[in-house]
Short mmCIF file of C-alpha atoms and ligand atoms in Angstrom, two decimals:
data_model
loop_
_atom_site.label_atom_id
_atom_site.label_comp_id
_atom_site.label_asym_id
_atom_site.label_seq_id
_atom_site.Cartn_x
_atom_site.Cartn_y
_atom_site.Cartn_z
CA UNK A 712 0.00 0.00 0.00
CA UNK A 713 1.70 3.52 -1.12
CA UNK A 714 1.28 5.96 1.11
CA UNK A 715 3.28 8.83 -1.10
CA UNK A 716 3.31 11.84 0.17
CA UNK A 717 0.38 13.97 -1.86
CA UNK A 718 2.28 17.31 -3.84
CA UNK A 719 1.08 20.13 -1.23
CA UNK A 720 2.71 19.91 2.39
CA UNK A 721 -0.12 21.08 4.35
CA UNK A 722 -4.18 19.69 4.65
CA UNK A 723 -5.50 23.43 4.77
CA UNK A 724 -8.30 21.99 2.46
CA UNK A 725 -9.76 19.24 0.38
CA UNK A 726 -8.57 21.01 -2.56
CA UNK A 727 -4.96 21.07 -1.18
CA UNK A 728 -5.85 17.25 -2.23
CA UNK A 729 -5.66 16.04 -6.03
CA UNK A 730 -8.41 13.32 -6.71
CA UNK A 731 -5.80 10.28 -6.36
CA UNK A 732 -4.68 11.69 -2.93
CA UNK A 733 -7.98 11.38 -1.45
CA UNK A 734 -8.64 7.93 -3.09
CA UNK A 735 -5.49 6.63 -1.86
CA UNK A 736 -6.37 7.94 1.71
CA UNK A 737 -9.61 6.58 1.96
CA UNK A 738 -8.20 3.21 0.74
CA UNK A 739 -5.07 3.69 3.31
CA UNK A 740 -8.12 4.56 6.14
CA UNK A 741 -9.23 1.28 5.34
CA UNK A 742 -6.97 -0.43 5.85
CA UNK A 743 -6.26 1.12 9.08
CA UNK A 744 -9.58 0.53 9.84
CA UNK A 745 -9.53 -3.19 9.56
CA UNK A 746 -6.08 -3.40 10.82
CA UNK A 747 -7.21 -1.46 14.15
CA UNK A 748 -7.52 -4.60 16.46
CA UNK A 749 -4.15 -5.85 15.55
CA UNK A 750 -2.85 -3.21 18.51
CA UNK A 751 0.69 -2.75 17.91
CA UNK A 752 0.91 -5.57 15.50
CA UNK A 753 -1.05 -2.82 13.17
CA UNK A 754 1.30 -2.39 9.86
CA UNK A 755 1.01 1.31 10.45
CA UNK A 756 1.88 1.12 14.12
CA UNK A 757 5.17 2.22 13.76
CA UNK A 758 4.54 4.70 10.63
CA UNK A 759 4.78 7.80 12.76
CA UNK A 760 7.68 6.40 15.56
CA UNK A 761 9.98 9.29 16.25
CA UNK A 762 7.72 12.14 15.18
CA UNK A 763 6.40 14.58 17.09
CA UNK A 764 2.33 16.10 16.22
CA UNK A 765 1.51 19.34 17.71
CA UNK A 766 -2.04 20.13 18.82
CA UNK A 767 -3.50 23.95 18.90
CA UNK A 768 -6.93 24.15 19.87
CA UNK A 769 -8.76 27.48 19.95
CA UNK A 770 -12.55 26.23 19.93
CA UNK A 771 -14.15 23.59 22.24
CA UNK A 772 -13.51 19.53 20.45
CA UNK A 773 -14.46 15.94 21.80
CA UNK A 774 -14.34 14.05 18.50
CA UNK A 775 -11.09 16.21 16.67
CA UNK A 776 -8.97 16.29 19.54
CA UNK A 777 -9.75 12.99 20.58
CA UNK A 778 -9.30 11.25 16.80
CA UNK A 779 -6.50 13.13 16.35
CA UNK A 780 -4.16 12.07 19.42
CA UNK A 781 -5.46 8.82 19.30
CA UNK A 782 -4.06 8.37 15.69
CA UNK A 783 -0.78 10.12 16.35
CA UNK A 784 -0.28 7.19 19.23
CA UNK A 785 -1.52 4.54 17.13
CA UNK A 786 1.18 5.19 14.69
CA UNK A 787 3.82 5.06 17.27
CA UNK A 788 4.14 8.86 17.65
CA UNK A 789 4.48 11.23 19.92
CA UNK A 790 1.54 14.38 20.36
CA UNK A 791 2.33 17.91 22.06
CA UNK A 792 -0.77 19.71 23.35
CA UNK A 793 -0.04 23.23 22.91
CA UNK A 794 -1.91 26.53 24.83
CA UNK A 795 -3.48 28.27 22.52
CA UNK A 796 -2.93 31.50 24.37
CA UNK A 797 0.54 31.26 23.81
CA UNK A 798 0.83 30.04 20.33
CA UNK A 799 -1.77 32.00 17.68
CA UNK A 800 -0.65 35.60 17.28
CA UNK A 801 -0.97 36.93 21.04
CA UNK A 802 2.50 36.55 22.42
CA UNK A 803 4.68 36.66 19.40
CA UNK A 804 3.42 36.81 15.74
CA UNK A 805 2.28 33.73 13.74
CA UNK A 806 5.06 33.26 11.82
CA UNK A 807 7.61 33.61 14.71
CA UNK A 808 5.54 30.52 16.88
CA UNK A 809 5.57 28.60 13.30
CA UNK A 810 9.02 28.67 12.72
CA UNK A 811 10.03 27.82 16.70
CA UNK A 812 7.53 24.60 16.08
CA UNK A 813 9.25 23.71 13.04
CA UNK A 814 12.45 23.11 14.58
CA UNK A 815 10.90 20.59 17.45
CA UNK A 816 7.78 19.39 15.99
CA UNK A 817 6.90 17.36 12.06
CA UNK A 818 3.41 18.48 12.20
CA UNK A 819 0.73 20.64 13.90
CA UNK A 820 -3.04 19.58 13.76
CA UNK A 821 -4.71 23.30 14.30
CA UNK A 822 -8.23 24.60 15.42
CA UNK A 823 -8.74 28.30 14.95
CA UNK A 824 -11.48 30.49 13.26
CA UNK A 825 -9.44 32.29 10.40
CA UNK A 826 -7.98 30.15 7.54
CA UNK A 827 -5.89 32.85 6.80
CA UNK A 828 -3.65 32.26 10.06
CA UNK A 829 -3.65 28.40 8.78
CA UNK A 830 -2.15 30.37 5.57
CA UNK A 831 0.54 32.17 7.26
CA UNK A 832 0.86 29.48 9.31
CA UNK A 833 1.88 27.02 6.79
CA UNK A 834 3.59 29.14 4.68
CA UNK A 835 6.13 30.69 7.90
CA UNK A 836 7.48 27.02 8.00
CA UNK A 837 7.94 24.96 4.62
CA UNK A 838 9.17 22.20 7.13
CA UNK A 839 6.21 21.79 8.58
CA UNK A 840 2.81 19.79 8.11
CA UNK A 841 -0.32 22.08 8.86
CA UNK A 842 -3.44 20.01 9.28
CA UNK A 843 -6.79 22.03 9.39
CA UNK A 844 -8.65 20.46 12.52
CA UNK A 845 -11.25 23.30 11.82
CA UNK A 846 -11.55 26.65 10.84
CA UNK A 847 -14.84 29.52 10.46
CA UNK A 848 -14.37 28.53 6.29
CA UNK A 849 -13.54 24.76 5.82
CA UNK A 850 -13.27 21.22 8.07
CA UNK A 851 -11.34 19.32 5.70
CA UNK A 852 -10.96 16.50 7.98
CA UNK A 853 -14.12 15.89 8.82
CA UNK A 854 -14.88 15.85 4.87
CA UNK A 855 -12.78 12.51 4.47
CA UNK A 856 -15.01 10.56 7.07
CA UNK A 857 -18.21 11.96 5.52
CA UNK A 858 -16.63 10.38 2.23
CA UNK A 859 -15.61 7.49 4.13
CA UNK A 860 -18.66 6.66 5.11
CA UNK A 861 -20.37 7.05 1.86
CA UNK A 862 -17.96 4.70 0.37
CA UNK A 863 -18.81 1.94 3.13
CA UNK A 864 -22.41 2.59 2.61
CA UNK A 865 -22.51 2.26 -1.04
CA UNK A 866 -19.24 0.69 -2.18
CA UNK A 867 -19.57 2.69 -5.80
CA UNK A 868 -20.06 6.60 -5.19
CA UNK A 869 -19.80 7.72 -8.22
CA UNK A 870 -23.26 9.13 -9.52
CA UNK A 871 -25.28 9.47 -5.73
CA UNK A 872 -26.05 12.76 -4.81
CA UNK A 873 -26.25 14.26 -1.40
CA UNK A 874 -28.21 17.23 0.07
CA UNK A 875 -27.10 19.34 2.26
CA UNK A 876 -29.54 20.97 4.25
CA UNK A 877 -28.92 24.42 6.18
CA UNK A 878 -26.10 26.69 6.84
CA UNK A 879 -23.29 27.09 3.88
CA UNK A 880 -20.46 26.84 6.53
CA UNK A 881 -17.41 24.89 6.83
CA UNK A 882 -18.50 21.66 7.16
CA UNK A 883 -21.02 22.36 4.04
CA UNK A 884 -17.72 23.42 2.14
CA UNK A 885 -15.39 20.93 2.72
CA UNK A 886 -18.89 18.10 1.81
CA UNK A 887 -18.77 20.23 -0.99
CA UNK A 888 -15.16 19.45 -2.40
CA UNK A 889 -14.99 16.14 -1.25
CA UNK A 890 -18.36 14.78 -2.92
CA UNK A 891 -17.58 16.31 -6.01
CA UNK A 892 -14.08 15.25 -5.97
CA UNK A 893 -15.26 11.64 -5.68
CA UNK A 894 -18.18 11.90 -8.68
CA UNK A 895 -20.98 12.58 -6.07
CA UNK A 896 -23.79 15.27 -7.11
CA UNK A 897 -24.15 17.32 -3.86
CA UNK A 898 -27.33 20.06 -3.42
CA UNK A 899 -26.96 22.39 -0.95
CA UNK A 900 -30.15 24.52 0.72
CA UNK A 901 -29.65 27.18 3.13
CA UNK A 902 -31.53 30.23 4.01
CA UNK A 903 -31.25 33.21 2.14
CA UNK A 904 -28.29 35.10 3.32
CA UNK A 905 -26.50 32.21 4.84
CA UNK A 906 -25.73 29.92 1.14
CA UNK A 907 -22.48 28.66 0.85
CA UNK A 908 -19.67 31.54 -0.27
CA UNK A 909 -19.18 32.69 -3.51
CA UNK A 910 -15.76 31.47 -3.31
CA UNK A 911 -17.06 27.98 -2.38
CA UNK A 912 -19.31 27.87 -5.59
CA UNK A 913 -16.49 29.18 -7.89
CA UNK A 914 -14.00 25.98 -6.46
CA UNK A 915 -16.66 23.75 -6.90
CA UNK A 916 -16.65 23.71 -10.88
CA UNK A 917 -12.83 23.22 -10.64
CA UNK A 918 -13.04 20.32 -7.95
CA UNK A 919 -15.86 18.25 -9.94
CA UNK A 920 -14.99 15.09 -11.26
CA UNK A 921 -17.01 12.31 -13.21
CA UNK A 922 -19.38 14.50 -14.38
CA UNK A 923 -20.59 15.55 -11.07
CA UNK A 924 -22.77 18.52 -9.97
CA UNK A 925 -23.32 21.80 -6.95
CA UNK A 926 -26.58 22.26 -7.20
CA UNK A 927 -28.49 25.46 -4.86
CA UNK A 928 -31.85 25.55 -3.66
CA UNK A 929 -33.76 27.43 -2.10
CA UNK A 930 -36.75 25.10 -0.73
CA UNK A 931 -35.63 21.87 1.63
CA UNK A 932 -37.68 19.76 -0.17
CA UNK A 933 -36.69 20.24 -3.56
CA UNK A 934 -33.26 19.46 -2.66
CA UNK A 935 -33.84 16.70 -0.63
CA UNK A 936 -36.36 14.68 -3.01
CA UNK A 937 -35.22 11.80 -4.29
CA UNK A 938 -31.44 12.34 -2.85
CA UNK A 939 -29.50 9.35 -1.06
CA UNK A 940 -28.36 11.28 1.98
CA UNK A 941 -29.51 13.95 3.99
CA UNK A 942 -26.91 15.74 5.50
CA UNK A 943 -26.88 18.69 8.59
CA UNK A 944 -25.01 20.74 10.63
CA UNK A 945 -25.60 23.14 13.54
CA UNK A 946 -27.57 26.26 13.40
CA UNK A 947 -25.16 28.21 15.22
CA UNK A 948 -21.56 27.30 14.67
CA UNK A 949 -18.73 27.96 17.23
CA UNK A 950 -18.26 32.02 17.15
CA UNK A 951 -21.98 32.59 16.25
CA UNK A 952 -23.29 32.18 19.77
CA UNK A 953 -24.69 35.75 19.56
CA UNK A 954 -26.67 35.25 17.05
CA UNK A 955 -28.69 31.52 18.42
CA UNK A 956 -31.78 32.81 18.54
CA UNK A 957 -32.27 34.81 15.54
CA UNK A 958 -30.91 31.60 13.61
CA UNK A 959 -32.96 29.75 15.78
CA UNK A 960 -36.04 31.24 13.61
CA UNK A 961 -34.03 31.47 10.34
CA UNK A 962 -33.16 28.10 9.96
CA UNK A 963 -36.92 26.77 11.16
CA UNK A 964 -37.87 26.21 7.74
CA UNK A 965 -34.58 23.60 7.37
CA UNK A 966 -35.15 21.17 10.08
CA UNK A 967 -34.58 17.63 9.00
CA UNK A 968 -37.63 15.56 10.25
CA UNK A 969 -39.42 12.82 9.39
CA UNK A 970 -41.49 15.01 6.79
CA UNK A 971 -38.41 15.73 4.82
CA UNK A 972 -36.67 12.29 4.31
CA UNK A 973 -39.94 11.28 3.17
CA UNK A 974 -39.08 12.89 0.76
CA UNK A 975 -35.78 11.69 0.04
CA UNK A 976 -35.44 8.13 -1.69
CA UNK A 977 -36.66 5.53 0.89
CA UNK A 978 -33.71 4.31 2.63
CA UNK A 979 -31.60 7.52 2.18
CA UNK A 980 -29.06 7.82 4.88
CA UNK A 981 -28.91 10.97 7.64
CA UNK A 982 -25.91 12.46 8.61
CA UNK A 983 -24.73 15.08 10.89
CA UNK A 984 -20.64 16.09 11.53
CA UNK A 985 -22.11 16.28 15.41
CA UNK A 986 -22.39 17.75 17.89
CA UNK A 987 -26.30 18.00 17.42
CA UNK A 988 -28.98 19.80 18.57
CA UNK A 989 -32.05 17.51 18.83
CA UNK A 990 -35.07 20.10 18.09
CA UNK A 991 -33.05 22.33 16.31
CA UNK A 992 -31.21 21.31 13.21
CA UNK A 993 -32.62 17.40 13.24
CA UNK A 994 -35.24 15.40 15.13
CA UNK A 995 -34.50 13.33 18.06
CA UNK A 996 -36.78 10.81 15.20
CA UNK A 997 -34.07 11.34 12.58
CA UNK A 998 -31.14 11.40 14.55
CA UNK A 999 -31.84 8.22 16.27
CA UNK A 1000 -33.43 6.06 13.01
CA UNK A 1001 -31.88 3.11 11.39
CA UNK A 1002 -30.45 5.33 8.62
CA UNK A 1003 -28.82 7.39 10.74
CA UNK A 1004 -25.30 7.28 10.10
CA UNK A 1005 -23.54 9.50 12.57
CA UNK A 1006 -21.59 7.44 14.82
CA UNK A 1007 -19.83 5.81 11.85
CA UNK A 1008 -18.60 9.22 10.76
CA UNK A 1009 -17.36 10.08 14.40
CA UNK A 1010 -15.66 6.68 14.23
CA UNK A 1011 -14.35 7.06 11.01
CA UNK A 1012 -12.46 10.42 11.99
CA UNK A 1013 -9.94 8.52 13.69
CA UNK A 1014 -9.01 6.18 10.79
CA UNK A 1015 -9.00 8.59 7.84
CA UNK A 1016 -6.47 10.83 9.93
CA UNK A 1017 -4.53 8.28 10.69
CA UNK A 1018 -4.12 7.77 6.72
CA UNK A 1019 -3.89 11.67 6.08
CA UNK A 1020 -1.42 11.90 8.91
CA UNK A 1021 1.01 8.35 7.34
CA UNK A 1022 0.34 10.39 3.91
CA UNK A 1023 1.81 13.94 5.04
CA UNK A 1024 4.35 12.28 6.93
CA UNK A 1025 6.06 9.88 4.89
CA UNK A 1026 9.32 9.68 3.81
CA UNK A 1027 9.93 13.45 5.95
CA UNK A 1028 12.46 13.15 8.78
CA UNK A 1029 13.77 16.13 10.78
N1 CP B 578 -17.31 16.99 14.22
C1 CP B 578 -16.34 17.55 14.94
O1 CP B 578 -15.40 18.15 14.43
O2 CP B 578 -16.49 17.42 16.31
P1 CP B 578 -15.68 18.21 17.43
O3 CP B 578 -16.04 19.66 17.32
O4 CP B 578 -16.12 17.61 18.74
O5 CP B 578 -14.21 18.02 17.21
N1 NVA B 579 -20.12 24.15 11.94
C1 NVA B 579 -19.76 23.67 13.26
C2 NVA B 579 -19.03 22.38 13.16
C3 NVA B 579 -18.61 21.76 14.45
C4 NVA B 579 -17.82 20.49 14.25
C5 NVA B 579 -18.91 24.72 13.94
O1 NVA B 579 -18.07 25.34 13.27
O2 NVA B 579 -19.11 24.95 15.12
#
């Protein structure tokens, strides 16, 4: 199993992905996956022995944090929980806490609201690995378990579609690239004001392969009928807590309930990055029926990072 490194150094994105790389690390996830109860006999659990993963989280995480250093142990490294207080921009600038970390650490697995500090992040240190664990405009990570679990659903992708019901955030950006990357036709709904960016739609037409479609709607049902997953996210992302209850009565209109995947073809899945917000977003119905798929996309977190993090890592030594 190659596990060549993919041309970009960093996981800012999906897009910092070409179509191969994210084929190769769902098939290296897996692997991992079925290798998992193997312990230490794992093949991979020695890929990462030696190297050192940094951890900077700005915003509240159970299932990044925890995926994350459970990989980086799995592999046989070692992780380094930074404070964020004294590593994004308030002590010393960006750059200068970049370039001390590239001297100690291979990678850094970060959680912040502005991609552009991932940017200057990544670009401060050429040595080292930046992995997005999250930021106000993409969760790239997050993306490859969604995919993940499409392909263990389904086995062939290509031609499904998958609507995405509510706010155009990051996790709705990240579904976006990664669907269409794989030859999945992906409709998006959201409220009018809150549609996935501009910049989101442009990348999408560049990211498409197989044929593969964005489509925008305005009305939950239309984009939801006859699809083969339902997909949601919270109302109110981390950062937005001032605004709850006016998006509270915004997104009304896009709750996924039993009404809407009636409409959807019988049997499609539901699926939600989590946390969720019974009542709000989804149903406690929806949320807890026999399509729901959400635990296997929590679960699958930890295995497609371990394959992103054996991708970005091979073959570098400090
Ligand atoms: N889905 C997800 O990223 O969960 P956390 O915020 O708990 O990391
Ligand atoms: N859109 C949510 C995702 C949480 C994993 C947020 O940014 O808070």
């Amino acid at each position: 199993m190659s596990t060549a490194a993919p041309a970009r150094k960093d996981f800012l994105s999906v897009l910092d992905f070409e179509t191969a790389d994210l084929e190769r690390c769902l098939e290296i996830a897996a692997h991992v996956k079925a290798d998992r109860s193997l312990g230490r006999q794992a093949p991979t659990a020695g890929s990462l022995e030696g190297r050192h993963v940094a951890m900077l989280f700005e915003k509240a995480s159970l299932r990044t944090r925890s995926t994350f250093e459970i990989a980086v142990v799995e592999l046989g490294g070692n992780v380094v929980s930074l404070q964020p207080d004294a590593a994004l921009g308030k002590r010393e600038p960006v750059s200068d806490v970049a370039r001390n970390l590239e001297r100690w650490v291979d990678c850094i697995v970060i959680r912040t609201f502005s991609q552009k500090v991932l940017e200057e992040f990544a670009a401060a240190a050429p040595r080292l690995r930046v992995i997005n664990a999250l930021t106000d405009d993409q969760h790239p990570c997050q993306a490859l378990a969604d995919v993940l679990t499409l392909r263990e659903q389904w086995g062939q992708v290509k031609g499904r579609t998958v609507a995405y019901v509510g706010d155009g955030n990051n996790v709705a950006v990240s579904l976006v690239h990664a669907t269409l990357m794989l030859g999945i036709n992906i409709h998006v709904v959201s409220p009018d004001g809150y549609a996935l960016p501009d910049w989101a739609v442009q990348q999408a037409a560049l990211a498409a392969r197989h044929g593969a479609r964005l489509r925008l709607f305005t009305d939950a049902a239309d984009a939801v009928a006859g699809v083969d997953a339902v997909y949601t996210d919270t109302w109110t992302s981390m950062g937005q807590e001032a605004e709850a209850e006016q998006r509270r009565q915004i997104f009304a209109p896009f709750q996924v309930n039993d009404a809407l995947m009636a409409v959807a073809k019988p049997g499609a899945l539901f699926m939600h990055c989590l946390p969720a917000h019974r009542g709000e977003e989804v149903t406690a119905e929806v949320f807890e029926s026999a399509t729901s798929v959400v635990f296997d996309q929590a679960e699958n977190r930890l295995h497609v990072q371990k394959a992103l993090l054996s991708m970005l890592l091979s073959g570098q030594h400090h």
